[in-house]
């Protein structure tokens, strides 16, 4: 194994990322126990809007009109998908 692989494995963020994926799996299983996949899966698209908001408020990244337009399309699409399933 090369030195770069060992550096990646012993990086302190690596175990934290694995733990975060484990928690995500547990939460996803709980969500699927309480609602249908046709409702739960489209909701995962809203992560893009949350990421954009955090990027703006926490890191001061620039949000363009195209970012906002894209988020509106995503939210509209999720809304239409949820309306079809109910």
PDB file of C-alpha atoms in Angstrom:
ATOM      1  CA  UNK A   1       0.000   0.000   0.000  1.00  0.00           C
ATOM      2  CA  UNK A   2       1.379   3.387  -0.915  1.00  0.00           C
ATOM      3  CA  UNK A   3       1.909   6.181   1.559  1.00  0.00           C
ATOM      4  CA  UNK A   4      -0.962   8.222   0.058  1.00  0.00           C
ATOM      5  CA  UNK A   5      -3.470   5.467   0.897  1.00  0.00           C
ATOM      6  CA  UNK A   6      -2.286   5.365   4.495  1.00  0.00           C
ATOM      7  CA  UNK A   7      -2.550   9.133   4.715  1.00  0.00           C
ATOM      8  CA  UNK A   8      -6.158   8.916   3.534  1.00  0.00           C
ATOM      9  CA  UNK A   9      -7.104   6.179   5.991  1.00  0.00           C
ATOM     10  CA  UNK A  10      -5.487   7.858   8.991  1.00  0.00           C
ATOM     11  CA  UNK A  11      -6.931  11.258   8.148  1.00  0.00           C
ATOM     12  CA  UNK A  12      -9.073  12.349  11.148  1.00  0.00           C
ATOM     13  CA  UNK A  13     -11.956  13.261   8.813  1.00  0.00           C
ATOM     14  CA  UNK A  14     -12.178   9.713   7.420  1.00  0.00           C
ATOM     15  CA  UNK A  15     -13.659   8.050  10.533  1.00  0.00           C
ATOM     16  CA  UNK A  16     -15.982  11.031  10.960  1.00  0.00           C
ATOM     17  CA  UNK A  17     -17.224  10.598   7.386  1.00  0.00           C
ATOM     18  CA  UNK A  18     -17.797   6.881   7.977  1.00  0.00           C
ATOM     19  CA  UNK A  19     -19.743   7.665  11.146  1.00  0.00           C
ATOM     20  CA  UNK A  20     -21.839  10.253   9.285  1.00  0.00           C
ATOM     21  CA  UNK A  21     -22.684   7.677   6.590  1.00  0.00           C
ATOM     22  CA  UNK A  22     -23.658   5.195   9.305  1.00  0.00           C
ATOM     23  CA  UNK A  23     -25.997   7.767  10.880  1.00  0.00           C
ATOM     24  CA  UNK A  24     -27.442   8.598   7.474  1.00  0.00           C
ATOM     25  CA  UNK A  25     -28.231   4.917   6.947  1.00  0.00           C
ATOM     26  CA  UNK A  26     -29.985   4.665  10.310  1.00  0.00           C
ATOM     27  CA  UNK A  27     -32.051   7.786   9.638  1.00  0.00           C
ATOM     28  CA  UNK A  28     -32.959   6.602   6.128  1.00  0.00           C
ATOM     29  CA  UNK A  29     -34.208   3.270   7.494  1.00  0.00           C
ATOM     30  CA  UNK A  30     -36.351   5.113  10.042  1.00  0.00           C
ATOM     31  CA  UNK A  31     -37.788   7.368   7.331  1.00  0.00           C
ATOM     32  CA  UNK A  32     -38.672   4.367   5.160  1.00  0.00           C
ATOM     33  CA  UNK A  33     -40.419   2.741   8.113  1.00  0.00           C
ATOM     34  CA  UNK A  34     -42.735   5.737   8.467  1.00  0.00           C
ATOM     35  CA  UNK A  35     -43.478   6.728   4.852  1.00  0.00           C
ATOM     36  CA  UNK A  36     -43.489   5.395   1.301  1.00  0.00           C
ATOM     37  CA  UNK A  37     -40.404   5.494  -0.905  1.00  0.00           C
ATOM     38  CA  UNK A  38     -42.346   7.488  -3.505  1.00  0.00           C
ATOM     39  CA  UNK A  39     -42.640  10.294  -0.969  1.00  0.00           C
ATOM     40  CA  UNK A  40     -39.299   9.959   0.805  1.00  0.00           C
ATOM     41  CA  UNK A  41     -36.996   9.752  -2.209  1.00  0.00           C
ATOM     42  CA  UNK A  42     -38.055  13.006  -3.937  1.00  0.00           C
ATOM     43  CA  UNK A  43     -37.532  14.797  -0.632  1.00  0.00           C
ATOM     44  CA  UNK A  44     -33.822  13.962  -0.851  1.00  0.00           C
ATOM     45  CA  UNK A  45     -33.580  16.486  -3.704  1.00  0.00           C
ATOM     46  CA  UNK A  46     -34.206  19.245  -1.191  1.00  0.00           C
ATOM     47  CA  UNK A  47     -30.683  18.638   0.108  1.00  0.00           C
ATOM     48  CA  UNK A  48     -29.450  20.823  -2.749  1.00  0.00           C
ATOM     49  CA  UNK A  49     -31.456  23.786  -1.427  1.00  0.00           C
ATOM     50  CA  UNK A  50     -30.177  23.205   2.112  1.00  0.00           C
ATOM     51  CA  UNK A  51     -26.588  23.003   0.839  1.00  0.00           C
ATOM     52  CA  UNK A  52     -27.006  26.251  -1.063  1.00  0.00           C
ATOM     53  CA  UNK A  53     -28.366  27.993   2.038  1.00  0.00           C
ATOM     54  CA  UNK A  54     -25.521  26.719   4.230  1.00  0.00           C
ATOM     55  CA  UNK A  55     -22.948  27.707   1.600  1.00  0.00           C
ATOM     56  CA  UNK A  56     -24.370  31.218   1.580  1.00  0.00           C
ATOM     57  CA  UNK A  57     -24.842  31.749   5.314  1.00  0.00           C
ATOM     58  CA  UNK A  58     -21.858  29.831   6.705  1.00  0.00           C
ATOM     59  CA  UNK A  59     -19.220  30.260   4.023  1.00  0.00           C
ATOM     60  CA  UNK A  60     -20.289  33.486   2.347  1.00  0.00           C
ATOM     61  CA  UNK A  61     -20.456  31.942  -1.111  1.00  0.00           C
ATOM     62  CA  UNK A  62     -22.086  33.906  -3.860  1.00  0.00           C
ATOM     63  CA  UNK A  63     -25.618  32.842  -4.788  1.00  0.00           C
ATOM     64  CA  UNK A  64     -26.575  33.772  -8.334  1.00  0.00           C
ATOM     65  CA  UNK A  65     -29.969  34.181  -9.904  1.00  0.00           C
ATOM     66  CA  UNK A  66     -29.397  30.862 -11.697  1.00  0.00           C
ATOM     67  CA  UNK A  67     -28.832  29.123  -8.351  1.00  0.00           C
ATOM     68  CA  UNK A  68     -32.114  30.502  -7.066  1.00  0.00           C
ATOM     69  CA  UNK A  69     -33.911  29.600 -10.309  1.00  0.00           C
ATOM     70  CA  UNK A  70     -32.527  26.072 -10.100  1.00  0.00           C
ATOM     71  CA  UNK A  71     -33.690  25.707  -6.496  1.00  0.00           C
ATOM     72  CA  UNK A  72     -37.153  26.907  -7.510  1.00  0.00           C
ATOM     73  CA  UNK A  73     -37.291  24.208 -10.204  1.00  0.00           C
ATOM     74  CA  UNK A  74     -36.194  21.545  -7.721  1.00  0.00           C
ATOM     75  CA  UNK A  75     -38.753  22.634  -5.126  1.00  0.00           C
ATOM     76  CA  UNK A  76     -41.471  22.818  -7.799  1.00  0.00           C
ATOM     77  CA  UNK A  77     -40.558  19.341  -9.043  1.00  0.00           C
ATOM     78  CA  UNK A  78     -40.650  17.881  -5.535  1.00  0.00           C
ATOM     79  CA  UNK A  79     -43.991  19.555  -4.914  1.00  0.00           C
ATOM     80  CA  UNK A  80     -45.450  18.157  -8.133  1.00  0.00           C
ATOM     81  CA  UNK A  81     -44.110  14.698  -7.370  1.00  0.00           C
ATOM     82  CA  UNK A  82     -45.604  14.741  -3.890  1.00  0.00           C
ATOM     83  CA  UNK A  83     -48.938  15.991  -5.254  1.00  0.00           C
ATOM     84  CA  UNK A  84     -49.038  13.022  -7.667  1.00  0.00           C
ATOM     85  CA  UNK A  85     -48.376  10.486  -4.919  1.00  0.00           C
ATOM     86  CA  UNK A  86     -50.993  11.776  -2.476  1.00  0.00           C
TER      87      UNK A  86
END
